């Protein structure tokens, strides 16, 4: 029951037919790294079958109940898969990969030689979700065109439930997180996963509850596409990928032309600068030789200048003896 109803119990719908004891455990779903950001390509990753059925002409006369529903569902799945494949854009990591094979492998999808086409079932009974707590069930989808069908129930009280699809390009909200009356009747739904790889996260949120633990029972069935849908999807993805690859190649060629022109210009400038540098080195050698010669000349002239100044101020050494003898002769004559 809703936690706002304190003393009134809601009548719980009869439980579905009991499963075998061996099916009461959950197949461990593979984990997936969370992908940041959101973009338009990611928003096309998941489309519900109900949305495709709503696109059918309103005036179309329905066939008998079961066959009509199956036919409409098949048409909706085919249209949703075609829409997802037509909007396929290789992820940035694939476009940046140095190897051509990862992109081709994603376009090819599963190998028909080993493709089994068997559905996968993930289920658990009475899984406790603590008060102020949350339970996430991640399921990895690797085959585009897979249909996912889910049913959830809780015992006695409601819970907040939502689904997101995480891809490299962003996060898509498949089902907005919100409180559901899963304690009065099973909550079920079905949707198609168009773009892969994709990690679906089924979230059971009890963070709003301060007093009660919740018990969740869920069953999630992943139905892979038919071989016919795989073959048709390959061709649609190949056309979309070819357009992207061609556009990227043209862009790369334009950038390559600019890079070649820039490299040629820089190489020519470097060659000119190298020649200029060689000429300057020659000039440097000449100037260095002249500098050495001039240094020696300055030192020579400085020495000569000092000697001449000494002669003029102190006289010549040989004149001292001559002047002394002359003075002696003068004294003798006197």
Tab-separated table of C-alpha atoms in Angstrom:
chain	number	residue	atom	x	y	z
A	1	UNK	CA	0.000	0.000	0.000
A	2	UNK	CA	1.030	3.596	-0.364
A	3	UNK	CA	2.910	4.827	2.668
A	4	UNK	CA	0.460	7.723	3.007
A	5	UNK	CA	-2.279	5.205	3.863
A	6	UNK	CA	-1.328	4.253	7.395
A	7	UNK	CA	-4.225	2.055	8.543
A	8	UNK	CA	-5.990	1.057	5.336
A	9	UNK	CA	-4.772	-1.985	3.418
A	10	UNK	CA	-5.281	-2.216	-0.321
A	11	UNK	CA	-6.455	-5.470	-1.776
A	12	UNK	CA	-3.534	-7.143	-3.452
A	13	UNK	CA	-4.182	-8.711	-6.840
A	14	UNK	CA	-3.712	-12.469	-7.001
A	15	UNK	CA	-0.139	-13.437	-7.613
A	16	UNK	CA	0.917	-14.876	-10.919
A	17	UNK	CA	1.376	-18.603	-11.292
A	18	UNK	CA	4.178	-19.863	-9.066
A	19	UNK	CA	7.527	-20.365	-10.795
A	20	UNK	CA	9.674	-23.459	-10.378
A	21	UNK	CA	11.995	-23.386	-7.394
A	22	UNK	CA	14.986	-23.490	-9.730
A	23	UNK	CA	13.846	-20.202	-11.305
A	24	UNK	CA	13.594	-18.322	-8.038
A	25	UNK	CA	17.157	-17.065	-8.238
A	26	UNK	CA	18.409	-14.227	-10.372
A	27	UNK	CA	20.735	-14.858	-13.269
A	28	UNK	CA	23.643	-12.560	-12.571
A	29	UNK	CA	23.366	-9.739	-15.127
A	30	UNK	CA	26.602	-8.333	-16.494
A	31	UNK	CA	27.740	-4.988	-15.177
A	32	UNK	CA	28.257	-1.972	-17.356
A	33	UNK	CA	30.322	1.169	-16.872
A	34	UNK	CA	28.095	4.260	-16.529
A	35	UNK	CA	28.176	6.642	-19.486
A	36	UNK	CA	28.065	10.393	-18.848
A	37	UNK	CA	26.109	13.017	-20.759
A	38	UNK	CA	23.056	12.764	-23.008
A	39	UNK	CA	22.627	13.441	-26.701
A	40	UNK	CA	20.108	13.067	-29.499
A	41	UNK	CA	21.632	9.879	-30.847
A	42	UNK	CA	21.297	8.191	-27.443
A	43	UNK	CA	17.650	9.250	-27.238
A	44	UNK	CA	16.956	7.107	-30.277
A	45	UNK	CA	18.491	4.026	-28.682
A	46	UNK	CA	15.312	2.696	-27.093
A	47	UNK	CA	11.774	2.977	-28.401
A	48	UNK	CA	8.759	1.281	-26.894
A	49	UNK	CA	6.590	-1.005	-28.925
A	50	UNK	CA	3.594	0.966	-27.711
A	51	UNK	CA	4.972	4.091	-29.378
A	52	UNK	CA	5.259	2.272	-32.675
A	53	UNK	CA	1.768	0.850	-32.348
A	54	UNK	CA	0.457	4.372	-31.842
A	55	UNK	CA	1.848	5.258	-35.281
A	56	UNK	CA	-0.494	2.810	-37.003
A	57	UNK	CA	-3.412	4.261	-38.953
A	58	UNK	CA	-6.378	4.894	-36.680
A	59	UNK	CA	-8.902	3.670	-39.239
A	60	UNK	CA	-7.368	0.239	-39.692
A	61	UNK	CA	-9.770	-2.572	-38.930
A	62	UNK	CA	-8.390	-4.928	-36.258
A	63	UNK	CA	-8.039	-8.661	-36.931
A	64	UNK	CA	-8.968	-11.292	-34.331
A	65	UNK	CA	-7.492	-10.426	-30.945
A	66	UNK	CA	-4.382	-12.603	-30.542
A	67	UNK	CA	-3.241	-12.717	-34.170
A	68	UNK	CA	-3.933	-8.991	-34.613
A	69	UNK	CA	-1.893	-8.119	-31.534
A	70	UNK	CA	0.998	-10.318	-32.676
A	71	UNK	CA	0.944	-8.816	-36.162
A	72	UNK	CA	0.814	-5.254	-34.845
A	73	UNK	CA	3.634	-6.041	-32.470
A	74	UNK	CA	5.765	-7.525	-35.253
A	75	UNK	CA	5.139	-4.468	-37.431
A	76	UNK	CA	5.960	-2.141	-34.533
A	77	UNK	CA	9.177	-4.017	-33.804
A	78	UNK	CA	10.196	-3.927	-37.471
A	79	UNK	CA	9.482	-0.177	-37.710
A	80	UNK	CA	11.297	0.627	-34.468
A	81	UNK	CA	14.305	-1.448	-35.496
A	82	UNK	CA	14.388	0.204	-38.911
A	83	UNK	CA	14.212	3.648	-37.304
A	84	UNK	CA	17.056	2.853	-34.899
A	85	UNK	CA	19.214	1.340	-37.643
A	86	UNK	CA	18.565	4.276	-39.988
A	87	UNK	CA	19.731	6.722	-37.317
A	88	UNK	CA	22.784	4.614	-36.436
A	89	UNK	CA	25.975	6.629	-36.014
A	90	UNK	CA	29.278	4.942	-35.082
A	91	UNK	CA	30.447	5.982	-31.621
A	92	UNK	CA	33.441	8.354	-31.243
A	93	UNK	CA	35.594	5.523	-29.904
A	94	UNK	CA	34.906	3.446	-33.028
A	95	UNK	CA	35.688	6.376	-35.334
A	96	UNK	CA	38.906	7.091	-33.440
A	97	UNK	CA	40.037	3.475	-33.389
A	98	UNK	CA	43.188	2.855	-35.477
A	99	UNK	CA	41.747	-0.504	-36.540
A	100	UNK	CA	38.879	-0.770	-39.072
A	101	UNK	CA	37.469	-3.927	-37.511
A	102	UNK	CA	35.596	-2.689	-34.377
A	103	UNK	CA	33.262	-0.483	-36.470
A	104	UNK	CA	32.674	-3.277	-38.996
A	105	UNK	CA	31.946	-5.709	-36.142
A	106	UNK	CA	29.296	-3.383	-34.698
A	107	UNK	CA	27.676	-2.935	-38.125
A	108	UNK	CA	27.698	-6.708	-38.731
A	109	UNK	CA	26.096	-7.537	-35.389
A	110	UNK	CA	26.035	-11.163	-34.239
A	111	UNK	CA	27.481	-13.870	-36.466
A	112	UNK	CA	24.748	-16.019	-37.982
A	113	UNK	CA	27.069	-19.019	-37.756
A	114	UNK	CA	26.895	-18.982	-33.951
A	115	UNK	CA	23.622	-17.079	-33.406
A	116	UNK	CA	21.222	-19.097	-31.251
A	117	UNK	CA	18.415	-16.583	-30.958
A	118	UNK	CA	17.346	-17.836	-27.535
A	119	UNK	CA	15.774	-15.503	-25.027
A	120	UNK	CA	17.382	-14.621	-21.701
A	121	UNK	CA	15.401	-14.492	-18.468
A	122	UNK	CA	16.409	-12.559	-15.351
A	123	UNK	CA	14.182	-13.039	-12.337
A	124	UNK	CA	14.121	-12.918	-8.565
A	125	UNK	CA	11.511	-13.196	-5.810
A	126	UNK	CA	11.064	-11.071	-2.692
A	127	UNK	CA	14.347	-9.197	-3.041
A	128	UNK	CA	14.598	-6.810	-0.063
A	129	UNK	CA	15.079	-3.104	-0.752
A	130	UNK	CA	16.019	-1.465	2.568
A	131	UNK	CA	14.438	1.733	3.796
A	132	UNK	CA	16.273	4.775	2.423
A	133	UNK	CA	17.895	2.337	-0.018
A	134	UNK	CA	17.926	1.458	-3.707
A	135	UNK	CA	18.289	-1.664	-5.860
A	136	UNK	CA	19.714	-1.508	-9.402
A	137	UNK	CA	19.479	-4.459	-11.790
A	138	UNK	CA	21.801	-3.919	-14.804
A	139	UNK	CA	21.356	-6.002	-17.943
A	140	UNK	CA	23.733	-5.785	-20.898
A	141	UNK	CA	22.192	-5.893	-24.386
A	142	UNK	CA	24.574	-6.651	-27.230
A	143	UNK	CA	22.163	-7.436	-30.080
A	144	UNK	CA	20.259	-4.580	-31.690
A	145	UNK	CA	16.554	-5.194	-32.234
A	146	UNK	CA	16.122	-7.130	-28.983
A	147	UNK	CA	12.721	-6.813	-27.310
A	148	UNK	CA	12.711	-6.481	-23.522
A	149	UNK	CA	9.607	-7.414	-21.536
A	150	UNK	CA	9.371	-6.929	-17.790
A	151	UNK	CA	6.955	-7.546	-14.930
A	152	UNK	CA	7.464	-6.296	-11.368
A	153	UNK	CA	5.508	-6.733	-8.125
A	154	UNK	CA	5.966	-5.681	-4.513
A	155	UNK	CA	4.456	-7.040	-1.325
A	156	UNK	CA	2.170	-4.759	0.717
A	157	UNK	CA	3.650	-1.384	-0.285
A	158	UNK	CA	4.442	0.672	-3.379
A	159	UNK	CA	7.928	1.510	-4.657
A	160	UNK	CA	9.566	3.945	-7.050
A	161	UNK	CA	10.548	2.264	-10.321
A	162	UNK	CA	12.384	3.426	-13.435
A	163	UNK	CA	14.490	2.211	-16.374
A	164	UNK	CA	17.473	3.843	-18.083
A	165	UNK	CA	19.583	2.780	-21.062
A	166	UNK	CA	23.278	3.621	-20.848
A	167	UNK	CA	25.416	3.832	-23.975
A	168	UNK	CA	28.745	5.433	-24.786
A	169	UNK	CA	26.962	8.401	-26.367
A	170	UNK	CA	24.729	9.094	-23.384
A	171	UNK	CA	21.880	7.967	-21.151
A	172	UNK	CA	18.310	7.441	-22.330
A	173	UNK	CA	15.381	7.408	-19.913
A	174	UNK	CA	13.235	4.455	-20.964
A	175	UNK	CA	10.803	4.810	-18.064
A	176	UNK	CA	10.797	7.857	-15.819
A	177	UNK	CA	11.470	6.963	-12.197
A	178	UNK	CA	8.263	7.258	-10.187
A	179	UNK	CA	6.170	5.531	-7.552
A	180	UNK	CA	4.024	2.667	-8.863
A	181	UNK	CA	1.176	0.721	-7.254
A	182	UNK	CA	2.996	-2.557	-7.769
A	183	UNK	CA	1.528	-3.953	-4.552
A	184	UNK	CA	-2.008	-3.922	-5.983
A	185	UNK	CA	-1.264	-5.287	-9.445
A	186	UNK	CA	1.814	-6.323	-11.467
A	187	UNK	CA	3.505	-3.544	-13.424
A	188	UNK	CA	4.561	-4.701	-16.865
A	189	UNK	CA	5.903	-3.243	-20.069
A	190	UNK	CA	7.714	-3.998	-23.278
A	191	UNK	CA	10.191	-2.015	-25.350
A	192	UNK	CA	12.729	-2.463	-28.097
A	193	UNK	CA	16.451	-1.767	-27.865
A	194	UNK	CA	17.680	-0.440	-31.178
A	195	UNK	CA	21.235	0.759	-30.595
A	196	UNK	CA	23.842	-1.432	-28.939
A	197	UNK	CA	25.916	-2.074	-26.932
A	198	UNK	CA	23.542	-0.880	-24.260
A	199	UNK	CA	23.273	-1.386	-20.502
A	200	UNK	CA	19.689	-1.368	-19.229
A	201	UNK	CA	19.377	-0.435	-15.565
A	202	UNK	CA	16.133	-1.367	-13.791
A	203	UNK	CA	16.000	0.785	-10.635
A	204	UNK	CA	13.880	0.057	-7.547
A	205	UNK	CA	14.095	3.144	-5.357
A	206	UNK	CA	13.013	3.114	-1.716
A	207	UNK	CA	14.965	6.191	-0.636
A	208	UNK	CA	11.752	8.108	0.105
A	209	UNK	CA	10.738	5.571	2.789
A	210	UNK	CA	11.882	6.241	6.361
A	211	UNK	CA	10.114	3.283	8.008
A	212	UNK	CA	9.530	0.325	5.683
A	213	UNK	CA	11.648	-2.149	3.796
A	214	UNK	CA	10.134	-3.246	0.464
A	215	UNK	CA	10.156	-6.698	-1.140
A	216	UNK	CA	10.487	-6.765	-4.914
A	217	UNK	CA	9.736	-9.599	-7.318
A	218	UNK	CA	10.744	-9.092	-10.940
A	219	UNK	CA	10.979	-10.988	-14.186
A	220	UNK	CA	12.826	-9.531	-17.180
A	221	UNK	CA	12.860	-11.348	-20.515
A	222	UNK	CA	15.205	-10.309	-23.347
A	223	UNK	CA	13.981	-11.660	-26.695
A	224	UNK	CA	16.634	-11.428	-29.433
A	225	UNK	CA	15.705	-10.413	-32.988
A	226	UNK	CA	14.945	-12.828	-35.782
A	227	UNK	CA	17.591	-13.716	-38.353
A	228	UNK	CA	15.587	-11.763	-40.946
A	229	UNK	CA	15.692	-8.623	-38.770
A	230	UNK	CA	19.434	-9.097	-38.182
A	231	UNK	CA	20.100	-9.307	-41.945
A	232	UNK	CA	17.935	-6.267	-42.705
A	233	UNK	CA	19.490	-4.337	-39.808
A	234	UNK	CA	23.003	-4.997	-41.088
A	235	UNK	CA	22.185	-3.392	-44.402
A	236	UNK	CA	20.529	-0.348	-42.821
A	237	UNK	CA	23.421	0.150	-40.404
A	238	UNK	CA	25.911	-0.349	-43.231
A	239	UNK	CA	24.258	2.426	-45.258
A	240	UNK	CA	24.215	4.775	-42.254
A	241	UNK	CA	27.797	3.898	-41.325
A	242	UNK	CA	28.934	4.330	-44.935
A	243	UNK	CA	27.488	7.851	-44.967
A	244	UNK	CA	29.272	8.726	-41.710
A	245	UNK	CA	32.545	7.121	-42.827
A	246	UNK	CA	32.428	8.899	-46.206
A	247	UNK	CA	31.736	12.277	-44.594
A	248	UNK	CA	34.533	11.734	-42.102
A	249	UNK	CA	36.894	10.683	-44.909
A	250	UNK	CA	36.071	13.849	-46.886
A	251	UNK	CA	36.635	15.971	-43.796
A	252	UNK	CA	39.926	14.177	-43.151
A	253	UNK	CA	40.999	14.697	-46.781
A	254	UNK	CA	40.307	18.436	-46.499
A	255	UNK	CA	42.287	18.642	-43.287
A	256	UNK	CA	45.030	16.513	-44.869
A	257	UNK	CA	45.350	18.970	-47.772
A	258	UNK	CA	45.686	21.849	-45.334
A	259	UNK	CA	48.211	19.888	-43.270
A	260	UNK	CA	50.278	19.043	-46.371
A	261	UNK	CA	50.287	22.688	-47.479
A	262	UNK	CA	51.261	23.822	-43.990
A	263	UNK	CA	54.006	21.207	-43.766
A	264	UNK	CA	55.350	22.210	-47.195
A	265	UNK	CA	55.399	25.869	-46.195
A	266	UNK	CA	57.120	25.144	-42.914
A	267	UNK	CA	59.682	22.883	-44.628
A	268	UNK	CA	60.476	25.626	-47.167
A	269	UNK	CA	60.800	28.198	-44.388
A	270	UNK	CA	63.080	25.885	-42.423
A	271	UNK	CA	65.239	25.317	-45.535
A	272	UNK	CA	65.502	29.075	-46.071
A	273	UNK	CA	66.367	29.590	-42.434
A	274	UNK	CA	68.988	26.826	-42.576
A	275	UNK	CA	70.665	28.513	-45.570
A	276	UNK	CA	70.509	31.849	-43.814
A	277	UNK	CA	71.948	30.233	-40.718
A	278	UNK	CA	74.833	28.739	-42.740
A	279	UNK	CA	75.637	32.198	-44.167
A	280	UNK	CA	75.491	33.717	-40.715
A	281	UNK	CA	77.857	31.024	-39.415
A	282	UNK	CA	80.351	31.956	-42.106
A	283	UNK	CA	80.040	35.618	-41.186
A	284	UNK	CA	80.462	34.646	-37.548
A	285	UNK	CA	83.743	32.871	-38.327
A	286	UNK	CA	85.080	35.928	-40.179
A	287	UNK	CA	84.064	38.275	-37.394
A	288	UNK	CA	85.556	35.931	-34.774
A	289	UNK	CA	88.902	35.897	-36.608
A	290	UNK	CA	88.833	39.671	-36.941
A	291	UNK	CA	87.960	39.975	-33.271
A	292	UNK	CA	91.005	37.891	-32.290
A	293	UNK	CA	93.338	39.864	-34.538
A	294	UNK	CA	91.995	43.161	-33.200
A	295	UNK	CA	92.377	42.031	-29.598
A	296	UNK	CA	96.049	41.258	-30.239
A	297	UNK	CA	96.487	44.586	-31.992
A	298	UNK	CA	94.934	46.499	-29.091
A	299	UNK	CA	97.193	44.708	-26.605
A	300	UNK	CA	100.225	45.472	-28.765
A	301	UNK	CA	99.377	49.122	-29.080
A	302	UNK	CA	98.637	49.357	-25.363
A	303	UNK	CA	102.092	47.987	-24.591
A	304	UNK	CA	103.687	50.396	-27.048
A	305	UNK	CA	101.691	53.280	-25.622
A	306	UNK	CA	102.869	52.532	-22.078
A	307	UNK	CA	106.524	52.272	-23.161
A	308	UNK	CA	106.406	55.560	-25.080
A	309	UNK	CA	104.730	57.359	-22.186
A	310	UNK	CA	107.469	55.991	-19.883
A	311	UNK	CA	110.188	57.251	-22.233
A	312	UNK	CA	108.683	60.705	-22.332
A	313	UNK	CA	108.245	60.981	-18.580
A	314	UNK	CA	111.264	59.133	-17.262
A	315	UNK	CA	113.603	59.336	-20.185
A	316	UNK	CA	115.598	56.717	-21.955
A	317	UNK	CA	117.774	54.354	-19.898
A	318	UNK	CA	120.915	54.851	-22.000
A	319	UNK	CA	120.725	58.592	-21.555
A	320	UNK	CA	121.381	58.328	-17.812
A	321	UNK	CA	124.980	57.037	-18.289
A	322	UNK	CA	125.680	59.590	-20.976
A	323	UNK	CA	124.438	62.497	-18.873
A	324	UNK	CA	126.445	61.287	-15.854
A	325	UNK	CA	129.746	61.184	-17.798
A	326	UNK	CA	129.121	64.645	-19.204
A	327	UNK	CA	128.555	66.125	-15.797
A	328	UNK	CA	131.765	64.516	-14.534
A	329	UNK	CA	133.788	66.093	-17.358
A	330	UNK	CA	132.341	69.489	-16.578
A	331	UNK	CA	133.385	69.195	-12.970
A	332	UNK	CA	136.983	68.287	-13.928
A	333	UNK	CA	137.375	71.233	-16.225
A	334	UNK	CA	136.248	73.574	-13.553
